[in-house]
Amino acid sequence: MERRARPRWRKTDLARRLLAERSPMAPALRMWLITVDGRRDEAELAALAQGLGLDGAAVIARCAADGWLDDRPEAAAEAAAPAEPVPAQRRLAAARMFAIDLAARMLAGREGDLREHWREVDDLASFERWMARCAERIAGCAGPERAGVFVERVVQVLGEPLAPG
């Protein structure tokens, strides 16, 4: 009996365009769609969606039906074509926006001072300091595991590890 691997969803060109053009969509959906990269299987994407307050299976089905996601193997070959690397400043800006939104959700209104300091973040070093402050606050409010989830998700969006410390 042949067992089919779980689908690995990828954003389509339409989804990339919608994200790039900042088309109106729910913030949680935008954050989730950013994380869809063809490396996570359906169960991982559903868990990420659930962590953002979305119904994982439903959001995957809806995005696939709307043409935002594709799980065909031939789509992987199309997506594997070398793309222009995203400049560091754009990655930082995306991670910065994702991080403040996620911090606000995790801290439920207790992020006011973090939002003020967020406005001062303009390079990777200041972002790392701000992230540490956020993680510390989240750990105090929701525990160290939740703080770890925060850091992990933001680093995924940033696309590079933060310096140890």
Backbone as numpy.savetxt, mean C-alpha at the origin, in Angstrom:
# Nx Ny Nz CAx CAy CAz Cx Cy Cz
-4.09 -35.51 -9.51 -4.93 -34.34 -9.51 -4.04 -33.09 -9.51
-4.17 -32.29 -10.52 -3.35 -31.09 -10.65 -3.96 -29.96 -9.82
-3.13 -29.32 -9.05 -3.60 -28.24 -8.20 -3.16 -26.92 -8.80
-4.09 -26.04 -9.05 -3.80 -24.76 -9.66 -3.31 -23.79 -8.59
-2.26 -23.09 -8.88 -1.74 -22.10 -7.95 -2.76 -20.97 -7.81
-2.73 -20.36 -6.65 -3.64 -19.22 -6.44 -3.24 -18.09 -7.38
-4.23 -17.37 -7.87 -3.92 -16.29 -8.81 -3.05 -15.21 -8.16
-2.19 -14.63 -8.95 -1.39 -13.48 -8.53 -1.88 -12.31 -9.37
-2.59 -11.43 -8.70 -3.22 -10.32 -9.39 -2.22 -9.20 -9.66
-2.41 -8.55 -10.80 -1.62 -7.39 -11.20 -2.55 -6.25 -11.57
-2.07 -5.02 -11.36 -2.84 -3.86 -11.82 -2.78 -3.83 -13.34
-3.86 -3.44 -13.94 -3.87 -3.23 -15.39 -3.42 -1.80 -15.68
-3.23 -1.51 -16.95 -2.88 -0.14 -17.33 -3.97 0.83 -16.89
-5.23 0.39 -16.96 -6.34 1.24 -16.51 -6.18 1.60 -15.03
-5.87 0.62 -14.19 -5.70 0.89 -12.75 -4.52 1.82 -12.51
-3.43 1.60 -13.23 -2.26 2.49 -13.07 -2.61 3.92 -13.45
-3.38 4.05 -14.53 -3.79 5.38 -14.98 -4.70 6.05 -13.95
-5.66 5.28 -13.40 -6.57 5.83 -12.39 -5.80 6.31 -11.16
-4.80 5.53 -10.74 -4.00 5.92 -9.59 -3.15 7.16 -9.92
-2.54 7.16 -11.08 -1.67 8.27 -11.47 -2.46 9.57 -11.61
-3.69 9.46 -12.11 -4.52 10.65 -12.31 -5.28 11.05 -11.05
-5.06 10.29 -9.96 -5.72 10.55 -8.68 -7.24 10.59 -8.86
-7.75 9.64 -9.66 -9.19 9.54 -9.88 -9.89 9.30 -8.54
-11.11 9.82 -8.40 -11.80 9.66 -7.12 -12.10 8.19 -6.83
-11.68 7.76 -5.65 -12.00 6.42 -5.14 -11.81 6.46 -3.63
-12.40 5.53 -2.96 -12.29 5.47 -1.50 -10.82 5.35 -1.11
-10.38 6.07 -0.08 -8.97 6.02 0.33 -8.48 4.61 0.63
-9.29 3.79 1.27 -8.87 2.42 1.58 -8.66 1.63 0.29
-9.53 1.82 -0.68 -9.39 1.13 -1.96 -8.12 1.60 -2.66
-7.85 2.89 -2.65 -6.64 3.42 -3.28 -5.39 2.81 -2.62
-5.37 2.80 -1.28 -4.22 2.24 -0.57 -4.03 0.77 -0.94
-5.13 0.03 -1.00 -5.05 -1.38 -1.32 -4.56 -1.58 -2.75
-5.12 -0.83 -3.67 -4.76 -0.99 -5.08 -3.29 -0.69 -5.31
-2.74 0.23 -4.55 -1.31 0.54 -4.66 -0.48 -0.70 -4.33
-0.94 -1.52 -3.40 -0.16 -2.69 -2.97 -0.23 -3.86 -3.94
-1.16 -3.84 -4.88 -1.30 -4.94 -5.84 -0.13 -4.86 -6.81
0.73 -5.90 -6.80 1.96 -5.82 -7.59 2.30 -7.12 -8.33
1.44 -8.12 -8.26 1.71 -9.36 -8.96 2.56 -10.35 -8.17
3.03 -9.94 -7.00 3.86 -10.84 -6.19 3.05 -11.53 -5.10
1.98 -10.92 -4.65 1.16 -11.50 -3.58 0.05 -12.34 -4.21
-0.28 -13.46 -3.55 -1.38 -14.26 -4.07 -2.70 -13.68 -3.55
-3.77 -14.28 -4.00 -5.10 -13.77 -3.71 -5.38 -13.71 -2.20
-4.91 -14.71 -1.46 -5.15 -14.73 -0.01 -4.43 -13.57 0.67
-3.21 -13.27 0.24 -2.47 -12.15 0.83 -3.15 -10.82 0.53
-3.61 -10.66 -0.71 -4.30 -9.42 -1.08 -5.62 -9.28 -0.32
-6.32 -10.38 -0.13 -7.57 -10.33 0.62 -7.31 -9.94 2.07
-6.23 -10.45 2.65 -5.88 -10.10 4.03 -5.51 -8.62 4.14
-4.75 -8.10 3.16 -4.42 -6.67 3.16 -5.69 -5.83 3.07
-6.60 -6.25 2.21 -7.86 -5.52 2.06 -8.64 -5.52 3.37
-8.69 -6.67 4.00 -9.42 -6.78 5.26 -8.79 -5.88 6.32
-7.46 -5.78 6.33 -6.77 -4.91 7.27 -7.11 -3.44 7.06
-7.56 -3.11 5.86 -7.95 -1.73 5.55 -9.46 -1.53 5.67
-10.15 -2.56 6.16 -11.60 -2.44 6.36 -12.42 -2.79 5.13
-11.83 -3.44 4.15 -12.54 -3.83 2.93 -12.84 -5.32 2.96
-13.84 -5.74 2.22 -14.14 -7.16 2.05 -13.21 -7.67 0.96
-12.19 -8.45 1.35 -11.14 -8.87 0.44 -11.63 -9.52 -0.84
-12.45 -10.56 -0.71 -12.92 -11.28 -1.90 -13.75 -10.37 -2.79
-14.59 -9.55 -2.17 -15.47 -8.67 -2.95 -14.67 -7.60 -3.69
-13.67 -7.02 -3.04 -12.90 -5.96 -3.70 -12.08 -6.54 -4.85
-11.54 -7.74 -4.68 -10.78 -8.38 -5.77 -11.72 -8.64 -6.94
-12.88 -9.22 -6.65 -13.84 -9.54 -7.71 -14.30 -8.27 -8.43
-14.58 -7.22 -7.66 -15.06 -5.97 -8.27 -13.98 -5.33 -9.14
-12.75 -5.29 -8.63 -11.66 -4.67 -9.39 -11.35 -5.48 -10.65
-11.45 -6.80 -10.57 -11.22 -7.64 -11.75 -12.33 -7.41 -12.77
-13.58 -7.35 -12.30 -14.71 -7.12 -13.21 -14.64 -5.75 -13.87
-14.12 -4.77 -13.14 -14.00 -3.40 -13.68 -12.77 -3.23 -14.57
-11.96 -4.28 -14.69 -10.79 -4.20 -15.55 -9.58 -3.55 -14.90
-9.56 -3.49 -13.56 -8.44 -2.89 -12.84 -7.38 -3.91 -12.50
-7.77 -5.20 -12.45 -6.84 -6.28 -12.09 -6.88 -7.36 -13.15
-5.76 -8.07 -13.28 -5.67 -9.17 -14.21 -4.83 -10.28 -13.56
-5.27 -11.52 -13.70 -4.51 -12.64 -13.13 -4.05 -13.63 -14.19
-4.20 -13.28 -15.46 -3.78 -14.19 -16.53 -2.26 -14.29 -16.59
-1.74 -15.48 -16.80 -0.28 -15.63 -16.91 0.32 -14.75 -18.00
-0.39 -14.58 -19.11 0.14 -13.74 -20.18 0.21 -12.27 -19.77
-0.62 -11.88 -18.81 -0.54 -10.51 -18.29 0.74 -10.32 -17.51
1.24 -11.39 -16.89 2.49 -11.31 -16.15 3.64 -11.01 -17.10
3.62 -11.64 -18.28 4.68 -11.39 -19.25 4.61 -9.95 -19.75
3.39 -9.45 -19.98 3.24 -8.05 -20.40 3.73 -7.11 -19.32
3.39 -7.42 -18.07 3.78 -6.56 -16.96 5.28 -6.64 -16.68
5.92 -7.73 -17.11 7.34 -7.91 -16.83 8.22 -7.05 -17.72
7.64 -6.46 -18.74 8.43 -5.59 -19.60 9.04 -4.48 -18.75
10.30 -4.16 -19.01 10.96 -3.17 -18.17 10.23 -1.84 -18.21
9.95 -1.34 -17.04 9.27 -0.05 -16.92 10.28 0.97 -16.44
9.97 2.20 -16.71 10.84 3.27 -16.21 10.81 3.21 -14.69
11.95 3.29 -14.05 11.94 3.28 -12.58 11.25 4.53 -12.04
10.53 4.32 -10.96 9.84 5.45 -10.34 10.89 6.25 -9.57
10.98 7.53 -9.85 11.97 8.34 -9.14 11.76 8.29 -7.63
12.86 8.40 -6.90 12.82 8.31 -5.44 11.86 9.32 -4.84
11.82 10.54 -5.34 10.93 11.56 -4.78 9.47 11.17 -4.95
9.11 10.56 -6.08 7.72 10.13 -6.28 7.38 8.98 -5.36
8.32 8.02 -5.16 8.07 6.92 -4.23 7.89 7.45 -2.82
8.74 8.40 -2.44 8.64 8.99 -1.11 7.30 9.71 -0.95
6.89 10.45 -1.94 5.61 11.17 -1.86 4.44 10.19 -1.72
4.46 9.10 -2.48 3.39 8.10 -2.39 3.40 7.44 -1.01
4.58 7.08 -0.53 4.67 6.44 0.79 4.23 7.40 1.88
4.58 8.66 1.74 4.21 9.68 2.72 2.68 9.82 2.82
2.01 9.88 1.67 0.55 9.98 1.64 -0.10 8.72 2.22
0.41 7.58 1.83 -0.12 6.31 2.33 0.06 6.24 3.84
1.24 6.65 4.33 1.56 6.53 5.76 0.65 7.40 6.62
0.40 8.64 6.22 -0.44 9.51 7.06 -1.87 9.00 7.09
-2.32 8.48 5.96 -3.68 7.95 5.92 -3.80 6.70 6.79
-2.81 5.82 6.70 -2.83 4.60 7.51 -2.68 4.93 9.00
-1.81 5.88 9.34 -1.65 6.28 10.74 -2.96 6.84 11.28
-3.63 7.65 10.48 -4.92 8.22 10.91 -5.93 7.12 11.19
-5.95 6.09 10.35 -6.89 4.98 10.56 -6.53 4.18 11.80
-5.25 3.93 11.99 -4.82 3.12 13.14 -4.94 3.87 14.46
-4.80 5.18 14.41 -4.84 5.96 15.65 -6.20 6.59 15.91
-7.09 6.50 14.97 -8.48 6.95 15.13 -8.61 8.31 15.82
-8.03 9.32 15.19 -8.19 10.68 15.71 -7.12 11.13 16.69
-6.16 10.29 16.97 -5.11 10.66 17.93 -3.79 10.94 17.22
-3.88 11.38 15.94 -2.67 11.60 15.17 -2.42 13.07 14.86
-3.11 13.98 15.51 -3.02 15.40 15.20 -1.60 15.94 15.16
-0.81 15.67 16.20 0.57 16.18 16.21 1.42 15.48 15.16
1.14 14.22 14.89 1.88 13.51 13.85 1.59 14.13 12.49
0.35 14.54 12.28 -0.03 15.19 11.02 0.73 16.50 10.86
0.89 17.25 11.95 1.65 18.50 11.89 3.10 18.24 11.50
3.73 17.24 12.12 5.12 16.91 11.80 5.24 16.31 10.40
4.20 15.64 9.93 4.17 15.04 8.60 4.39 16.11 7.53
3.87 17.28 7.77 4.01 18.37 6.80 5.47 18.80 6.61
6.30 18.48 7.60 7.72 18.86 7.54 8.58 17.80 6.86
8.02 16.64 6.56 8.78 15.55 5.94 9.06 15.92 4.48
10.37 16.00 4.15 10.71 16.35 2.78 11.85 15.51 2.19
12.36 14.56 2.98 13.40 13.66 2.47 13.30 12.34 3.23
14.10 11.37 2.80 14.01 10.03 3.39 14.37 10.04 4.87
15.37 10.82 5.25 15.78 10.85 6.67 14.65 11.40 7.55
14.02 12.48 7.15 12.92 13.02 7.96 11.72 12.08 7.94
11.52 11.37 6.84 10.44 10.39 6.76 10.69 9.25 7.74
11.93 8.78 7.80 12.27 7.70 8.73 12.03 8.12 10.18
12.41 9.35 10.52 12.18 9.84 11.89 10.68 9.93 12.17
9.93 10.42 11.22 8.48 10.55 11.39 7.84 9.17 11.52
8.29 8.22 10.69 7.77 6.85 10.77 8.03 6.24 12.14
9.21 6.46 12.70 9.54 5.93 14.02 8.60 6.52 15.07
8.31 7.79 14.96 7.39 8.45 15.89 5.99 7.85 15.76
5.55 7.61 14.52 4.24 6.99 14.30 4.19 5.58 14.88
5.21 4.80 14.59 5.25 3.42 15.07 5.21 3.38 16.60
5.93 4.31 17.22 5.93 4.37 18.68 4.53 4.69 19.21
3.85 5.64 18.58 2.49 6.01 19.01 1.53 4.85 18.78
1.62 4.20 17.63 0.73 3.07 17.34 0.98 1.94 18.32
2.25 1.66 18.63 2.58 0.61 19.60 1.97 0.92 20.95
2.01 2.19 21.36 1.44 2.58 22.65 -0.08 2.45 22.68
-0.72 2.68 21.54 -2.19 2.63 21.49 -2.74 1.26 21.13
-2.05 0.57 20.22 -2.61 -0.68 19.70 -1.66 -1.87 19.81
-0.49 -1.66 20.34 0.45 -2.76 20.52 1.54 -2.80 19.46
2.64 -3.46 19.81 3.79 -3.51 18.90 3.52 -4.26 17.60
2.65 -5.25 17.63 2.34 -5.99 16.40 1.68 -5.06 15.38
0.75 -4.25 15.85 0.06 -3.30 14.96 1.05 -2.28 14.41
1.99 -1.83 15.25 3.02 -0.89 14.80 3.87 -1.54 13.72
4.17 -2.82 13.88 4.95 -3.54 12.88 4.22 -3.64 11.55
2.91 -3.85 11.61 2.09 -3.90 10.39 2.15 -2.54 9.70
2.05 -1.47 10.47 2.12 -0.12 9.91 3.43 0.07 9.14
4.54 -0.22 9.79 5.84 -0.02 9.16 5.98 -0.90 7.92
5.57 -2.16 8.02 5.69 -3.09 6.90 4.92 -2.59 5.68
3.70 -2.13 5.89 2.87 -1.67 4.77 3.45 -0.41 4.13
3.93 0.49 4.95 4.48 1.72 4.40 5.77 1.43 3.62
6.60 0.55 4.13 7.84 0.20 3.45 7.53 -0.48 2.11
6.45 -1.26 2.05 6.05 -1.88 0.79 5.74 -0.81 -0.25
5.06 0.24 0.16 4.73 1.32 -0.76 5.99 2.09 -1.14
6.87 2.32 -0.17 8.11 3.05 -0.42 9.00 2.27 -1.39
9.00 0.95 -1.27 9.77 0.13 -2.18 11.21 -0.05 -1.80
11.60 0.37 -0.62 12.98 0.15 -0.15 12.94 0.11 1.37
13.84 -0.67 1.96 13.83 -0.78 3.43 14.29 0.51 4.08
13.75 0.75 5.26 14.20 1.89 6.05 15.46 1.50 6.79
16.26 2.47 7.11 17.50 2.21 7.85 17.17 1.63 9.20
18.00 0.69 9.72 17.74 0.14 11.05 17.87 1.22 12.11
17.09 1.06 13.15 17.23 2.02 14.22 15.95 2.29 14.81
